[in-house]
Coordinates of N, CA, C and O and ligand atoms in Angstrom, one line a residue:
M137 N -3.0 -16.4 4.6 CA -2.9 -14.8 4.4 C -1.8 -14.1 5.1 O -1.7 -14.5 6.2
A138 N -1.3 -13.3 4.5 CA -0.1 -12.5 4.8 C -0.7 -11.1 4.6 O -0.8 -10.7 3.5
L139 N -0.4 -10.3 5.7 CA -0.8 -8.8 5.4 C 0.4 -8.0 5.4 O 1.3 -8.1 6.1
Y140 N 0.2 -7.1 4.3 CA 1.3 -5.9 4.2 C 0.7 -4.6 4.2 O -0.4 -4.5 3.6
G141 N 1.4 -3.7 4.6 CA 1.1 -2.0 4.5 C 2.1 -1.5 3.5 O 3.2 -1.8 3.7
I142 N 1.5 -1.0 2.6 CA 2.1 0.1 1.7 C 1.9 1.4 2.2 O 0.8 2.0 2.2
Y143 N 2.9 1.8 2.9 CA 3.1 3.1 3.5 C 3.8 4.3 2.5 O 4.9 4.1 2.1
G144 N 2.8 5.3 2.0 CA 3.4 6.1 1.0 C 3.2 7.5 1.5 O 2.6 7.9 2.5
R145 N 4.3 8.3 0.9 CA 4.6 9.8 1.3 C 4.8 10.6 0.1 O 5.9 10.1 -0.6
H146 N 4.4 11.7 -0.2 CA 4.8 12.5 -1.3 C 5.0 14.0 -0.8 O 4.5 14.5 0.2
E147 N 5.8 14.9 -1.5 CA 6.0 16.2 -1.4 C 4.7 16.9 -1.6 O 3.9 16.4 -2.6
I148 N 4.3 18.0 -1.1 CA 3.2 18.8 -1.3 C 3.1 19.3 -2.7 O 2.0 19.2 -3.3
R149 N 4.3 19.5 -3.4 CA 4.2 20.0 -4.9 C 3.8 18.8 -5.7 O 3.5 19.0 -6.8
D150 N 4.2 17.6 -5.3 CA 3.8 16.4 -6.0 C 2.3 15.8 -5.9 O 2.1 14.9 -6.5
C151 N 1.7 16.4 -5.1 CA 0.4 16.0 -4.5 C -0.6 16.1 -5.8 O -0.7 17.0 -6.5
P152 N -1.5 15.1 -5.9 CA -2.4 15.1 -7.0 C -3.4 16.5 -6.8 O -4.1 16.8 -7.7
L153 N -3.5 16.8 -5.5 CA -4.2 18.0 -5.5 C -3.6 19.3 -6.1 O -4.3 20.4 -6.4
N154 N -2.4 19.2 -6.1 CA -1.4 20.3 -6.6 C -0.7 20.2 -7.9 O -0.4 21.2 -8.7
N155 N -0.6 19.0 -8.3 CA 0.3 18.7 -9.4 C -0.7 17.9 -10.6 O -1.1 16.7 -10.5
A156 N -0.6 18.5 -11.9 CA -1.5 18.0 -12.8 C -1.2 16.5 -13.2 O -2.0 15.7 -13.6
E157 N 0.2 16.3 -13.2 CA 0.7 15.1 -13.8 C 0.3 14.0 -12.8 O -0.3 12.9 -13.1
S158 N 0.5 14.3 -11.5 CA 0.1 13.4 -10.2 C -1.5 13.1 -10.4 O -1.9 12.1 -10.1
R159 N -2.1 14.2 -10.6 CA -3.7 14.1 -10.6 C -4.1 13.3 -11.8 O -4.9 12.4 -11.6
K160 N -3.4 13.4 -13.0 CA -3.8 12.4 -14.2 C -3.6 11.0 -13.7 O -4.3 10.2 -14.0
F161 N -2.4 10.9 -13.3 CA -2.1 9.2 -12.7 C -3.0 8.7 -11.9 O -3.5 7.7 -12.0
V162 N -3.5 9.6 -10.8 CA -4.5 8.9 -9.7 C -5.7 8.6 -10.4 O -6.3 7.6 -10.2
V163 N -6.2 9.6 -11.2 CA -7.5 9.5 -11.8 C -7.4 8.0 -12.8 O -8.3 7.3 -12.7
E164 N -6.3 7.9 -13.5 CA -6.1 6.5 -14.1 C -6.1 5.5 -13.4 O -6.7 4.4 -13.8
V165 N -5.3 5.4 -12.4 CA -5.2 4.2 -11.4 C -6.7 4.0 -10.9 O -7.1 2.8 -10.9
G166 N -7.3 5.0 -10.6 CA -8.7 4.8 -10.2 C -9.8 4.2 -11.1 O -10.6 3.5 -10.7
K167 N -9.2 4.2 -12.5 CA -10.2 3.7 -13.4 C -9.8 2.2 -13.7 O -10.4 1.3 -14.4
R168 N -8.5 1.7 -13.2 CA -7.9 0.4 -13.6 C -8.8 -0.8 -13.1 O -9.3 -0.6 -11.9
D169 N -8.9 -1.7 -13.8 CA -9.6 -3.0 -13.1 C -8.5 -3.8 -12.5 O -7.7 -4.5 -12.9
M170 N -8.2 -3.5 -11.2 CA -7.3 -4.0 -10.3 C -7.4 -5.6 -10.2 O -6.3 -6.2 -10.0
S171 N -8.5 -6.2 -10.5 CA -8.7 -7.6 -10.2 C -7.9 -8.4 -11.3 O -7.5 -9.5 -11.1
S172 N -7.8 -7.7 -12.5 CA -6.9 -8.4 -13.5 C -5.4 -8.3 -13.4 O -4.9 -9.1 -13.9
I173 N -4.8 -7.1 -12.7 CA -3.7 -7.0 -12.4 C -3.1 -7.7 -11.1 O -1.9 -8.0 -11.1
L174 N -3.8 -7.8 -10.0 CA -3.3 -8.3 -8.7 C -2.6 -9.8 -8.8 O -1.7 -10.0 -8.2
P175 N -3.2 -10.7 -9.6 CA -2.7 -12.2 -9.8 C -1.3 -12.1 -10.1 O -0.4 -12.9 -9.7
K176 N -1.0 -11.1 -11.0 CA 0.5 -11.1 -11.5 C 1.6 -10.8 -10.4 O 2.6 -11.5 -10.4
Y177 N 1.0 -10.2 -9.2 CA 2.0 -9.8 -8.3 C 1.5 -10.7 -6.8 O 2.0 -10.3 -5.9
K178 N 0.7 -11.8 -7.0 CA 0.3 -12.6 -6.0 C -0.3 -11.8 -4.8 O -0.1 -12.1 -3.7
I179 N -1.2 -10.7 -5.3 CA -1.8 -10.0 -4.2 C -3.2 -10.6 -4.3 O -4.0 -10.6 -5.3
N180 N -3.6 -11.1 -3.2 CA -5.1 -11.8 -3.2 C -6.1 -10.7 -2.9 O -7.0 -11.0 -3.5
K181 N -5.6 -9.7 -2.3 CA -6.8 -8.8 -2.2 C -6.4 -7.4 -1.5 O -5.4 -7.5 -0.8
I182 N -7.0 -6.2 -2.1 CA -6.6 -5.0 -1.6 C -7.6 -4.9 -0.6 O -8.8 -4.7 -0.6
I183 N -7.3 -4.7 0.8 CA -8.0 -4.8 1.9 C -8.6 -3.2 2.4 O -9.7 -3.1 2.5
G184 N -7.6 -2.3 2.2 CA -8.2 -1.1 2.7 C -7.1 -0.1 1.8 O -6.0 -0.3 1.6
Q185 N -7.6 1.3 1.6 CA -6.8 2.1 0.8 C -7.3 3.6 1.6 O -8.4 4.0 1.1
Y186 N -6.2 4.1 2.4 CA -6.5 5.3 3.2 C -5.6 6.2 3.1 O -4.3 5.9 2.8
H187 N -6.1 7.4 2.9 CA -5.3 8.6 2.7 C -5.4 9.8 3.6 O -6.8 9.9 3.8
S188 N -4.4 10.5 4.0 CA -4.4 11.7 4.6 C -4.0 12.9 3.6 O -2.9 13.0 3.5
A189 N -5.2 13.6 3.4 CA -4.7 14.5 2.4 C -3.7 15.7 2.7 O -2.9 15.9 1.8
L190 N -3.9 16.0 3.9 CA -3.1 17.2 4.3 C -1.7 16.8 4.9 O -0.8 17.5 4.8
E191 N -1.6 15.5 5.2 CA -0.2 15.0 5.6 C 0.5 14.5 4.3 O 1.7 14.1 4.4
H192 N -0.4 14.4 3.2 CA 0.3 13.6 2.0 C 0.8 12.3 2.3 O 1.9 12.1 1.9
T193 N 0.1 11.5 3.0 CA 0.6 10.3 3.3 C -0.6 9.2 3.1 O -1.7 9.7 2.9
Y194 N -0.4 7.9 2.8 CA -1.3 6.9 2.7 C -0.8 5.6 3.2 O 0.2 5.3 3.3
I195 N -1.8 4.7 3.4 CA -1.6 3.4 3.6 C -2.6 2.6 3.0 O -3.8 2.8 2.8
W196 N -2.0 1.6 2.1 CA -2.9 0.6 1.6 C -2.5 -0.7 2.3 O -1.3 -0.9 2.4
I197 N -3.6 -1.4 2.4 CA -3.4 -2.7 3.3 C -3.8 -3.9 2.4 O -4.8 -3.8 1.7
L198 N -2.8 -4.7 2.1 CA -2.8 -5.9 1.3 C -2.8 -7.2 2.0 O -2.3 -7.3 2.7
D199 N -3.6 -8.2 1.3 CA -3.4 -9.5 1.5 C -2.7 -10.1 0.5 O -3.0 -10.2 -0.7
A200 N -1.2 -10.4 0.6 CA -0.4 -10.7 -0.4 C 0.6 -11.8 0.0 O 0.7 -12.2 1.2
E201 N 1.4 -12.4 -1.0 CA 2.1 -13.5 -0.9 C 3.7 -13.3 -0.7 O 4.4 -13.9 0.0
D202 N 4.0 -12.2 -1.5 CA 5.5 -11.9 -1.5 C 5.6 -10.4 -1.5 O 5.4 -9.7 -2.4
P203 N 6.6 -9.8 -0.5 CA 6.7 -8.5 -0.3 C 7.6 -8.0 -1.6 O 7.4 -6.9 -2.0
H204 N 8.4 -8.8 -2.2 CA 9.0 -8.4 -3.3 C 8.3 -8.2 -4.5 O 8.5 -7.3 -5.2
L205 N 7.3 -9.0 -4.6 CA 6.3 -8.8 -5.8 C 5.5 -7.5 -5.4 O 5.0 -6.7 -6.6
I206 N 5.2 -7.2 -4.3 CA 4.4 -5.9 -4.1 C 5.4 -4.7 -4.4 O 5.0 -3.5 -4.9
Q207 N 6.7 -4.8 -4.2 CA 7.7 -3.8 -4.6 C 7.5 -3.5 -6.0 O 7.4 -2.5 -6.4
Q208 N 7.4 -4.7 -6.8 CA 7.3 -4.8 -8.2 C 6.0 -4.1 -8.7 O 5.9 -3.3 -9.4
F209 N 4.9 -4.4 -7.9 CA 3.7 -3.9 -8.2 C 3.8 -2.3 -8.0 O 3.0 -1.5 -8.8
V210 N 4.3 -1.8 -7.0 CA 4.5 -0.5 -6.6 C 5.3 0.3 -7.7 O 5.0 1.4 -8.1
I211 N 6.3 -0.4 -8.2 CA 7.3 0.5 -9.2 C 6.6 0.3 -10.6 O 6.3 1.3 -11.2
E212 N 6.1 -0.9 -11.1 CA 5.4 -1.0 -12.4 C 4.1 -0.2 -12.5 O 3.6 0.2 -13.4
G213 N 3.3 -0.4 -11.3 CA 2.1 0.5 -11.3 C 2.2 2.1 -11.4 O 1.3 2.8 -11.4
G214 N 3.4 2.6 -11.1 CA 3.7 4.0 -11.1 C 3.5 4.7 -9.7 O 4.0 5.8 -9.6
M215 N 3.1 3.9 -8.7 CA 3.1 4.5 -7.3 C 4.5 5.1 -6.9 O 4.4 6.1 -6.2
A216 N 5.4 4.4 -7.2 CA 6.8 4.8 -6.8 C 7.4 6.1 -7.5 O 8.4 6.7 -7.1
S217 N 6.7 6.5 -8.6 CA 7.1 7.6 -9.5 C 7.0 9.1 -8.8 O 7.9 9.7 -9.1
F218 N 6.2 9.0 -7.8 CA 6.1 10.4 -7.0 C 5.9 10.3 -5.4 O 5.6 11.3 -4.8
N219 N 6.1 8.9 -5.0 CA 5.9 8.5 -3.6 C 7.1 7.9 -3.1 O 7.7 7.0 -3.6
E220 N 7.5 8.2 -1.8 CA 8.4 7.4 -1.1 C 7.5 6.1 -0.6 O 6.3 6.4 0.0
V221 N 8.1 5.1 -0.5 CA 7.2 3.9 -0.2 C 7.9 2.9 0.7 O 9.0 2.6 0.5
K222 N 7.3 2.6 1.7 CA 7.6 1.6 2.5 C 6.7 0.3 2.5 O 5.5 0.5 2.5
I223 N 7.0 -0.9 2.6 CA 6.3 -2.1 2.6 C 6.5 -2.7 3.8 O 7.8 -3.2 4.1
V224 N 5.5 -3.0 4.7 CA 5.6 -3.3 6.0 C 4.8 -4.5 6.4 O 3.6 -4.4 6.0
P225 N 5.3 -5.6 6.9 CA 4.6 -6.9 7.2 C 3.7 -6.5 8.3 O 4.0 -5.8 9.3
L226 N 2.5 -6.8 8.2 CA 1.4 -6.4 9.3 C 0.8 -7.6 10.1 O 0.7 -8.7 9.4
I227 N 0.3 -7.6 11.3 CA -0.6 -8.5 12.0 C -1.6 -7.8 12.4 O -1.7 -6.6 12.7
T228 N -2.7 -8.5 12.8 CA -3.9 -8.0 13.2 C -3.8 -7.8 14.8 O -2.8 -8.3 15.5
F229 N -4.6 -6.9 15.5 CA -4.5 -6.7 16.8 C -5.0 -8.1 17.6 O -4.2 -8.4 18.6
D230 N -5.8 -8.8 16.9 CA -6.2 -10.2 17.5 C -4.8 -11.0 17.5 O -4.5 -11.7 18.7
D231 N -3.9 -10.9 16.5 CA -2.7 -11.5 16.7 C -1.8 -11.2 17.9 O -1.2 -11.9 18.4
V232 N -1.7 -9.8 18.0 CA -0.8 -9.4 19.1 C -1.5 -9.8 20.5 O -0.8 -10.3 21.2
V233 N -2.8 -9.9 20.6 CA -3.4 -10.4 21.8 C -3.0 -11.8 22.1 O -2.6 -12.1 23.1
R234 N -3.2 -12.6 20.8 CA -2.9 -14.0 21.0 C -1.5 -14.4 21.4 O -1.1 -14.9 22.5
V235 N -0.6 -13.6 20.7 CA 0.9 -13.9 20.9 C 1.4 -13.3 22.5 O 2.1 -14.0 23.2
A236 N 0.7 -12.2 22.7 CA 1.0 -11.7 24.1 C 0.4 -12.6 25.1 O 1.3 -12.6 26.2
G237 N -0.6 -13.2 24.9 CA -1.2 -14.0 26.1 C -0.5 -15.3 26.2 O -0.3 -15.8 27.3
K238 N 0.4 -15.9 25.1 CA 1.3 -16.9 25.3 C 2.6 -16.6 26.0 O 3.3 -17.7 26.4
I239 N 3.2 -15.4 26.0 CA 4.4 -15.0 26.6 C 4.6 -15.4 27.9 O 5.6 -16.2 28.4
D240 N 3.7 -15.1 28.8 CA 3.8 -15.5 30.0 C 3.5 -17.0 30.4 O 3.6 -17.4 31.6
Q241 N 3.1 -17.7 29.7 CA 2.8 -19.1 29.6 C 3.9 -20.0 29.6 O 4.0 -21.1 29.9
N242 N 5.0 -19.5 28.8 CA 6.4 -20.1 28.6 C 7.2 -20.3 29.7 O 7.2 -19.5 30.7
Ligands
ZN482 ZN1 -0.8 15.0 -1.0

């Protein structure tokens, strides 16, 4: 399992709350059967999808194999058409605790 965060941000004028084209896109994405799309990009699971409506930001957390394929997922899926996107490797807090606990043992 490898965790990645897709961090997205868009302009207020491009927000699905304000822009008819973005709104149509988001509603269509919400109807997609993601389970049939994810294997193409070696995404094992979408763990979470969280959005801040008024900051116009979001984070999707994925269990995936290849960040370059996540990039392809973001481009081909249309997410990058109105969002700035960062793809960031993530670890859990438990991982941080485990690694931190080993530092002083060496
Ligand atoms: Zn927005």
